Short mmCIF file of C-alpha atoms in Angstrom, two decimals:
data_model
loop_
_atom_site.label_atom_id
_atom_site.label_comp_id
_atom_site.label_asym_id
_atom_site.label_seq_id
_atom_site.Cartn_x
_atom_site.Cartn_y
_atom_site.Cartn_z
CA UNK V 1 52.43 216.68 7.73
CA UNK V 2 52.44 218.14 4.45
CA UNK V 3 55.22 216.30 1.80
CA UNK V 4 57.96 217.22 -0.63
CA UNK V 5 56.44 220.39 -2.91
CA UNK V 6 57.76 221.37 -5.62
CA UNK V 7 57.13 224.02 -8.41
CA UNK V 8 56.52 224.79 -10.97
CA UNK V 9 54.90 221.28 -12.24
CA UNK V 10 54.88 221.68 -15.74
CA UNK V 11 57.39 224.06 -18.03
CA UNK V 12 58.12 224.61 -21.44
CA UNK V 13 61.26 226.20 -23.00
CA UNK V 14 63.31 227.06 -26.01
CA UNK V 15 66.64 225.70 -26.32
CA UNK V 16 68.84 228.24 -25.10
CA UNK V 17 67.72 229.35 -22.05
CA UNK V 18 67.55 228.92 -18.83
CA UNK V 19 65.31 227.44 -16.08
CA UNK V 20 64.99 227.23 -12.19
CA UNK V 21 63.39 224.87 -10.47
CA UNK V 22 62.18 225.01 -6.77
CA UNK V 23 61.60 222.18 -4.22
CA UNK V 24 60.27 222.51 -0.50
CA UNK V 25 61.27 219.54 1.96
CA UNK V 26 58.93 217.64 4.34
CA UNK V 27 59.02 220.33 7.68
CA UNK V 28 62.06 218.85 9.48
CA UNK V 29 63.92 217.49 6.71
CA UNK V 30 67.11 218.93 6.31
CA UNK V 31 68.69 216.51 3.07
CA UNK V 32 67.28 217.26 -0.21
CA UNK V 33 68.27 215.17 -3.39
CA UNK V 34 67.66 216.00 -6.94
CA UNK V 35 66.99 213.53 -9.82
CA UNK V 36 66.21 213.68 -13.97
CA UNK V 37 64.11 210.89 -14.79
CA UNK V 38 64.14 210.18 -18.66
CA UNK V 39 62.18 207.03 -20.18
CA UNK V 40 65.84 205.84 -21.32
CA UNK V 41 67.84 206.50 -18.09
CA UNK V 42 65.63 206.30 -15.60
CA UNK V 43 66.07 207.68 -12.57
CA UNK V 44 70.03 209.71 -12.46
CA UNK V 45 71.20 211.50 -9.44
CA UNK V 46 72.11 215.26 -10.17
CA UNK V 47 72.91 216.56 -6.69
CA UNK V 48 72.48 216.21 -2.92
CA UNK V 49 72.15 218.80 -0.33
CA UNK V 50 72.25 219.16 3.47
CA UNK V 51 72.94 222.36 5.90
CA UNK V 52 73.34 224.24 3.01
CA UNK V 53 76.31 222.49 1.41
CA UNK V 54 76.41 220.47 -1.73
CA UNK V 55 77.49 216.89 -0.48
CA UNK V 56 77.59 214.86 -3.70
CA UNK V 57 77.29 215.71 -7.14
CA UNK V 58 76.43 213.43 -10.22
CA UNK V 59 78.00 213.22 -13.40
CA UNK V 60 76.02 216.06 -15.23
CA UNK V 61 77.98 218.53 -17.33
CA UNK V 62 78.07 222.26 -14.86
CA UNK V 63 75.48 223.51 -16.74
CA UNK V 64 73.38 221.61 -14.08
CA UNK V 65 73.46 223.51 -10.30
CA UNK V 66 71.67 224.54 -7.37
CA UNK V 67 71.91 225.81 -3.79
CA UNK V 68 70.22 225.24 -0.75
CA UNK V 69 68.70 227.87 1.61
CA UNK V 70 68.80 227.95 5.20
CA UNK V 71 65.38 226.87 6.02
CA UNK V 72 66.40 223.85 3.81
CA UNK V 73 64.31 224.68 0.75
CA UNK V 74 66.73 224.07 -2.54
CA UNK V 75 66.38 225.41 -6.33
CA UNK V 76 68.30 223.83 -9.39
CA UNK V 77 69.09 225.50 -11.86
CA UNK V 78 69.83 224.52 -15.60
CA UNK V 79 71.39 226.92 -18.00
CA UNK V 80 71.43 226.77 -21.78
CA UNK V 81 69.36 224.61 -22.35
CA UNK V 82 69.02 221.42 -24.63
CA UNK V 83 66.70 219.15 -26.11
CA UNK V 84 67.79 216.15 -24.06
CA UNK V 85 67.22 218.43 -20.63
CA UNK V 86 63.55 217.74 -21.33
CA UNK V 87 62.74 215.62 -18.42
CA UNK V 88 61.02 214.84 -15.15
CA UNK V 89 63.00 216.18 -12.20
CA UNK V 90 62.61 214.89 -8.81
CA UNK V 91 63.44 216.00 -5.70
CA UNK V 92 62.97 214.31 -2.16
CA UNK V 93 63.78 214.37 1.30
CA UNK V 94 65.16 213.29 3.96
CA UNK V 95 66.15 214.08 7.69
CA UNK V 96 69.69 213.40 7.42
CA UNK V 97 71.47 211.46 4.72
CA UNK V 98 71.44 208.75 4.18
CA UNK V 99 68.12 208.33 5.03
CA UNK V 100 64.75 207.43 3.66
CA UNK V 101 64.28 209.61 1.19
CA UNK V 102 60.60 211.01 -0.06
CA UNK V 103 59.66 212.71 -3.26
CA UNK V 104 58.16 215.38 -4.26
CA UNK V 105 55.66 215.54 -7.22
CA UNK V 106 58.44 216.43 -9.39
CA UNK V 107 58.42 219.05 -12.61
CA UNK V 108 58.12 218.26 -16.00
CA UNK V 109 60.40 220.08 -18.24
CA UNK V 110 59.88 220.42 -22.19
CA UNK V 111 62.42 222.01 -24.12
CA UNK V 112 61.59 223.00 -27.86
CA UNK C 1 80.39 201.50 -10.80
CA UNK C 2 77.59 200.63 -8.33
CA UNK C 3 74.52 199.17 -10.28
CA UNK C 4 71.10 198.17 -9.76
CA UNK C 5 69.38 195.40 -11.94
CA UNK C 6 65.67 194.87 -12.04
CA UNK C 7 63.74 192.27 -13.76
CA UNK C 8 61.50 191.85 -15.38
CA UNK C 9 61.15 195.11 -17.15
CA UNK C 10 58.04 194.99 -18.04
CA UNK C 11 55.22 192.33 -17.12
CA UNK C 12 51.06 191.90 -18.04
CA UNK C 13 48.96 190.29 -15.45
CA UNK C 14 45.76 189.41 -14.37
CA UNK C 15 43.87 190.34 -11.54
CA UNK C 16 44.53 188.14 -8.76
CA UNK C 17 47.68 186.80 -9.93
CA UNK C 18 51.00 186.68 -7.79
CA UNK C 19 53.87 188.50 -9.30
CA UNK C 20 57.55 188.53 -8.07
CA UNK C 21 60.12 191.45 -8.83
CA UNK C 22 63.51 191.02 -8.28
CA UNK C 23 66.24 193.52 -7.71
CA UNK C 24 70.20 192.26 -7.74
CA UNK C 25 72.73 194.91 -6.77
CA UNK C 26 76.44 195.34 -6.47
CA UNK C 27 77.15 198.25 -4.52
CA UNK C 28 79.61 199.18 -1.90
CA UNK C 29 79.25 200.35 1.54
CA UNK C 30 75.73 198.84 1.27
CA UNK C 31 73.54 200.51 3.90
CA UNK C 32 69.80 199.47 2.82
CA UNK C 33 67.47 198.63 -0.07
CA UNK C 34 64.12 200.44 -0.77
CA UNK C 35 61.40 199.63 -2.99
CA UNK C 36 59.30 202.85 -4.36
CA UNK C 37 55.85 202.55 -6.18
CA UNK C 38 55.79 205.11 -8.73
CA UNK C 39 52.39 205.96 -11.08
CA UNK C 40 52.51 208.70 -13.01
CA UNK C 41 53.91 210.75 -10.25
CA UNK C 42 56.44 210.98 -7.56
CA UNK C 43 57.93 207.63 -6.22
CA UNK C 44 56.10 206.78 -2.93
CA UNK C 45 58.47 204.89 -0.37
CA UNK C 46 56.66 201.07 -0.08
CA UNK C 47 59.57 199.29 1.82
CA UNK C 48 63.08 199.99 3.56
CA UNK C 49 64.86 196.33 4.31
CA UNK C 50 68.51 196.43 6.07
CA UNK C 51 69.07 192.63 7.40
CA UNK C 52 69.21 189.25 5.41
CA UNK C 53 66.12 187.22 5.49
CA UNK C 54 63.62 189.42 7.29
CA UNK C 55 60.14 189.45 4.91
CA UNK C 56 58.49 193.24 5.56
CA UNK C 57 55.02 193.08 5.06
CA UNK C 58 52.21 195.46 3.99
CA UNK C 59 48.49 194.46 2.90
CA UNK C 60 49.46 192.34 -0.18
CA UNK C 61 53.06 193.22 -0.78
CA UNK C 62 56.29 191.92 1.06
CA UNK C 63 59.93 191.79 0.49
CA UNK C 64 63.06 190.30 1.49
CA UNK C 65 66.29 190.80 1.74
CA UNK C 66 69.42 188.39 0.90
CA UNK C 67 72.51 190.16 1.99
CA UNK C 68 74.78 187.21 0.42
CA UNK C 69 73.53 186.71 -3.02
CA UNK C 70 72.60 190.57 -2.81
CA UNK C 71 69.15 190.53 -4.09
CA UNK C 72 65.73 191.69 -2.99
CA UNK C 73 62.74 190.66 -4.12
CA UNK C 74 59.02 192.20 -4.21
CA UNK C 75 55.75 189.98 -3.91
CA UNK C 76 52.05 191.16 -4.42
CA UNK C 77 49.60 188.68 -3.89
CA UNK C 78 46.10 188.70 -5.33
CA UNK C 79 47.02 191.77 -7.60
CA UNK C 80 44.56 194.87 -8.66
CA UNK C 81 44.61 197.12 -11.16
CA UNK C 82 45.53 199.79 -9.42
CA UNK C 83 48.77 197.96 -8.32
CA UNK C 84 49.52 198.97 -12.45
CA UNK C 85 52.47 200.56 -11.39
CA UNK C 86 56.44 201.23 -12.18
CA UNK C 87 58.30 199.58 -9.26
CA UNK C 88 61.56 201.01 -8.10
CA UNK C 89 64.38 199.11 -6.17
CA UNK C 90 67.10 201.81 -4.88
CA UNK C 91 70.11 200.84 -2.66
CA UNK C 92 71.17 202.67 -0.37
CA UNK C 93 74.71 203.50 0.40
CA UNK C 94 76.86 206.29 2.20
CA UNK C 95 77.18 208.67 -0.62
CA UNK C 96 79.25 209.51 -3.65
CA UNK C 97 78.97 210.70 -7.36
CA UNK C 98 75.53 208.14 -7.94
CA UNK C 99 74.00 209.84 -4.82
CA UNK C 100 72.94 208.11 -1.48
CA UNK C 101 70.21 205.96 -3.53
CA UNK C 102 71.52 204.22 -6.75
CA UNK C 103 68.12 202.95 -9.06
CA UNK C 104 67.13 200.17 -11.28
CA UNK C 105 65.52 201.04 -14.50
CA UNK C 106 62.10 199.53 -12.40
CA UNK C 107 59.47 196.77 -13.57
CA UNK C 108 56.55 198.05 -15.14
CA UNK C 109 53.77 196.13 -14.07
CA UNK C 110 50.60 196.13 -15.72
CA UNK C 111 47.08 194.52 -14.14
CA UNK C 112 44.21 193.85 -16.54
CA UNK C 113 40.74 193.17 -15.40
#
């Protein structure tokens, strides 16, 4: 069964702009979480998704959002941009929440 | 605010040594704990523990749960270098602003030959 795929791995930006980032759940999984991972923070909750509905949100400011599509696959997007947005963002799966959840490969963000 | 402690954050070993991790919580609605082994890559799921005093046990590595003085702790026996890892302890609870899994900051464990 293939795992949590996400894309793209690796992206650079310019403060500013804007990014979206997409994430594929294990076949069958119908929760998908999303997580920044900074050296300093470790691992922060950003948003949680099932049936197509945001369930639980983290404390990130609104420039920070994302959807989920019907065949469960989610995006997250991040407008204007920041230095301190450059990150590792994970996203992983689950069948239901609260469940086990698995993660994907995750994609690195740089932001000049 | 639901936390998750880990210590040691960082440790150097040898191979074949025995290292313990801990992991002390306080969360509410407490559902499980999970330990995640993470290199430089995704977090892959090592352990899920729900009930007090039952070790889980896989090759070298085992945990346990105590539900009472809410800690977990991680052993590896005879360690390798490719157990050089970042170990994660999440708990597990029903949901809210910190998400269904609430993280340590993880142990960094480094094996030298």
């Amino acid at each position: 069964k293939a795992g949590v795929t996400q894309t793209p791995r690796y992206l650079i930006k310019t403060r500013g702009q804007q990014v979206t980032l997409s994430c594929s759940p294990i076949s069958g999984h119908r929760s998908v979480s999303w997580y920044q991972q900074t050296p300093g923070q470790g691992l922060q909750f950003l948003f949680e998704y099932f049936s197509e509905t945001q369930r639980n949100k983290g404390n990130f400011p609104g420039r920070f959002s994302g959807r989920q599509f019907s065949n469960s696959r989610s995006e997250m997007n991040v407008s204007t941009l920041e230095l301190g947005d450059s990150a590792l963002y994970l996203c992983a799966s689950s069948f239901f929440p609260p469940e086990t959840q698995y993660f994907g490969p995750g994609t690195r963000l740089l932001v000049l | 605010e639901d936390k998750v402690v880990q210590s040691p954050l960082s440790l150097v070993v040898h191979e074949g040594d025995t290292v313990t991790l801990n992991c002390s919580y306080e969360v509410t609605n407490f559902r499980s704990l999970l330990w995640y082994k993470q290199e430089k890559k995704a977090p892959t799921f090592l352990f899920m523990l729900t009930s007090s005093g039952i070790e889980k046990k896989s090759g070298r590595l085992s945990s346990i749960l105590d539900k009472k003085e809410l800690f977990s702790i991680l052993n590896i026996t005879a360690t390798q270098t490719g157990d050089s890892a970042v170990y994660l302890c999440a708990v597990g609870n029903y949901g809210g602003s910190q998400g269904n899994l609430i993280f340590g900051k993880g142990t960094k464990l480094s094996v030298k030959p």
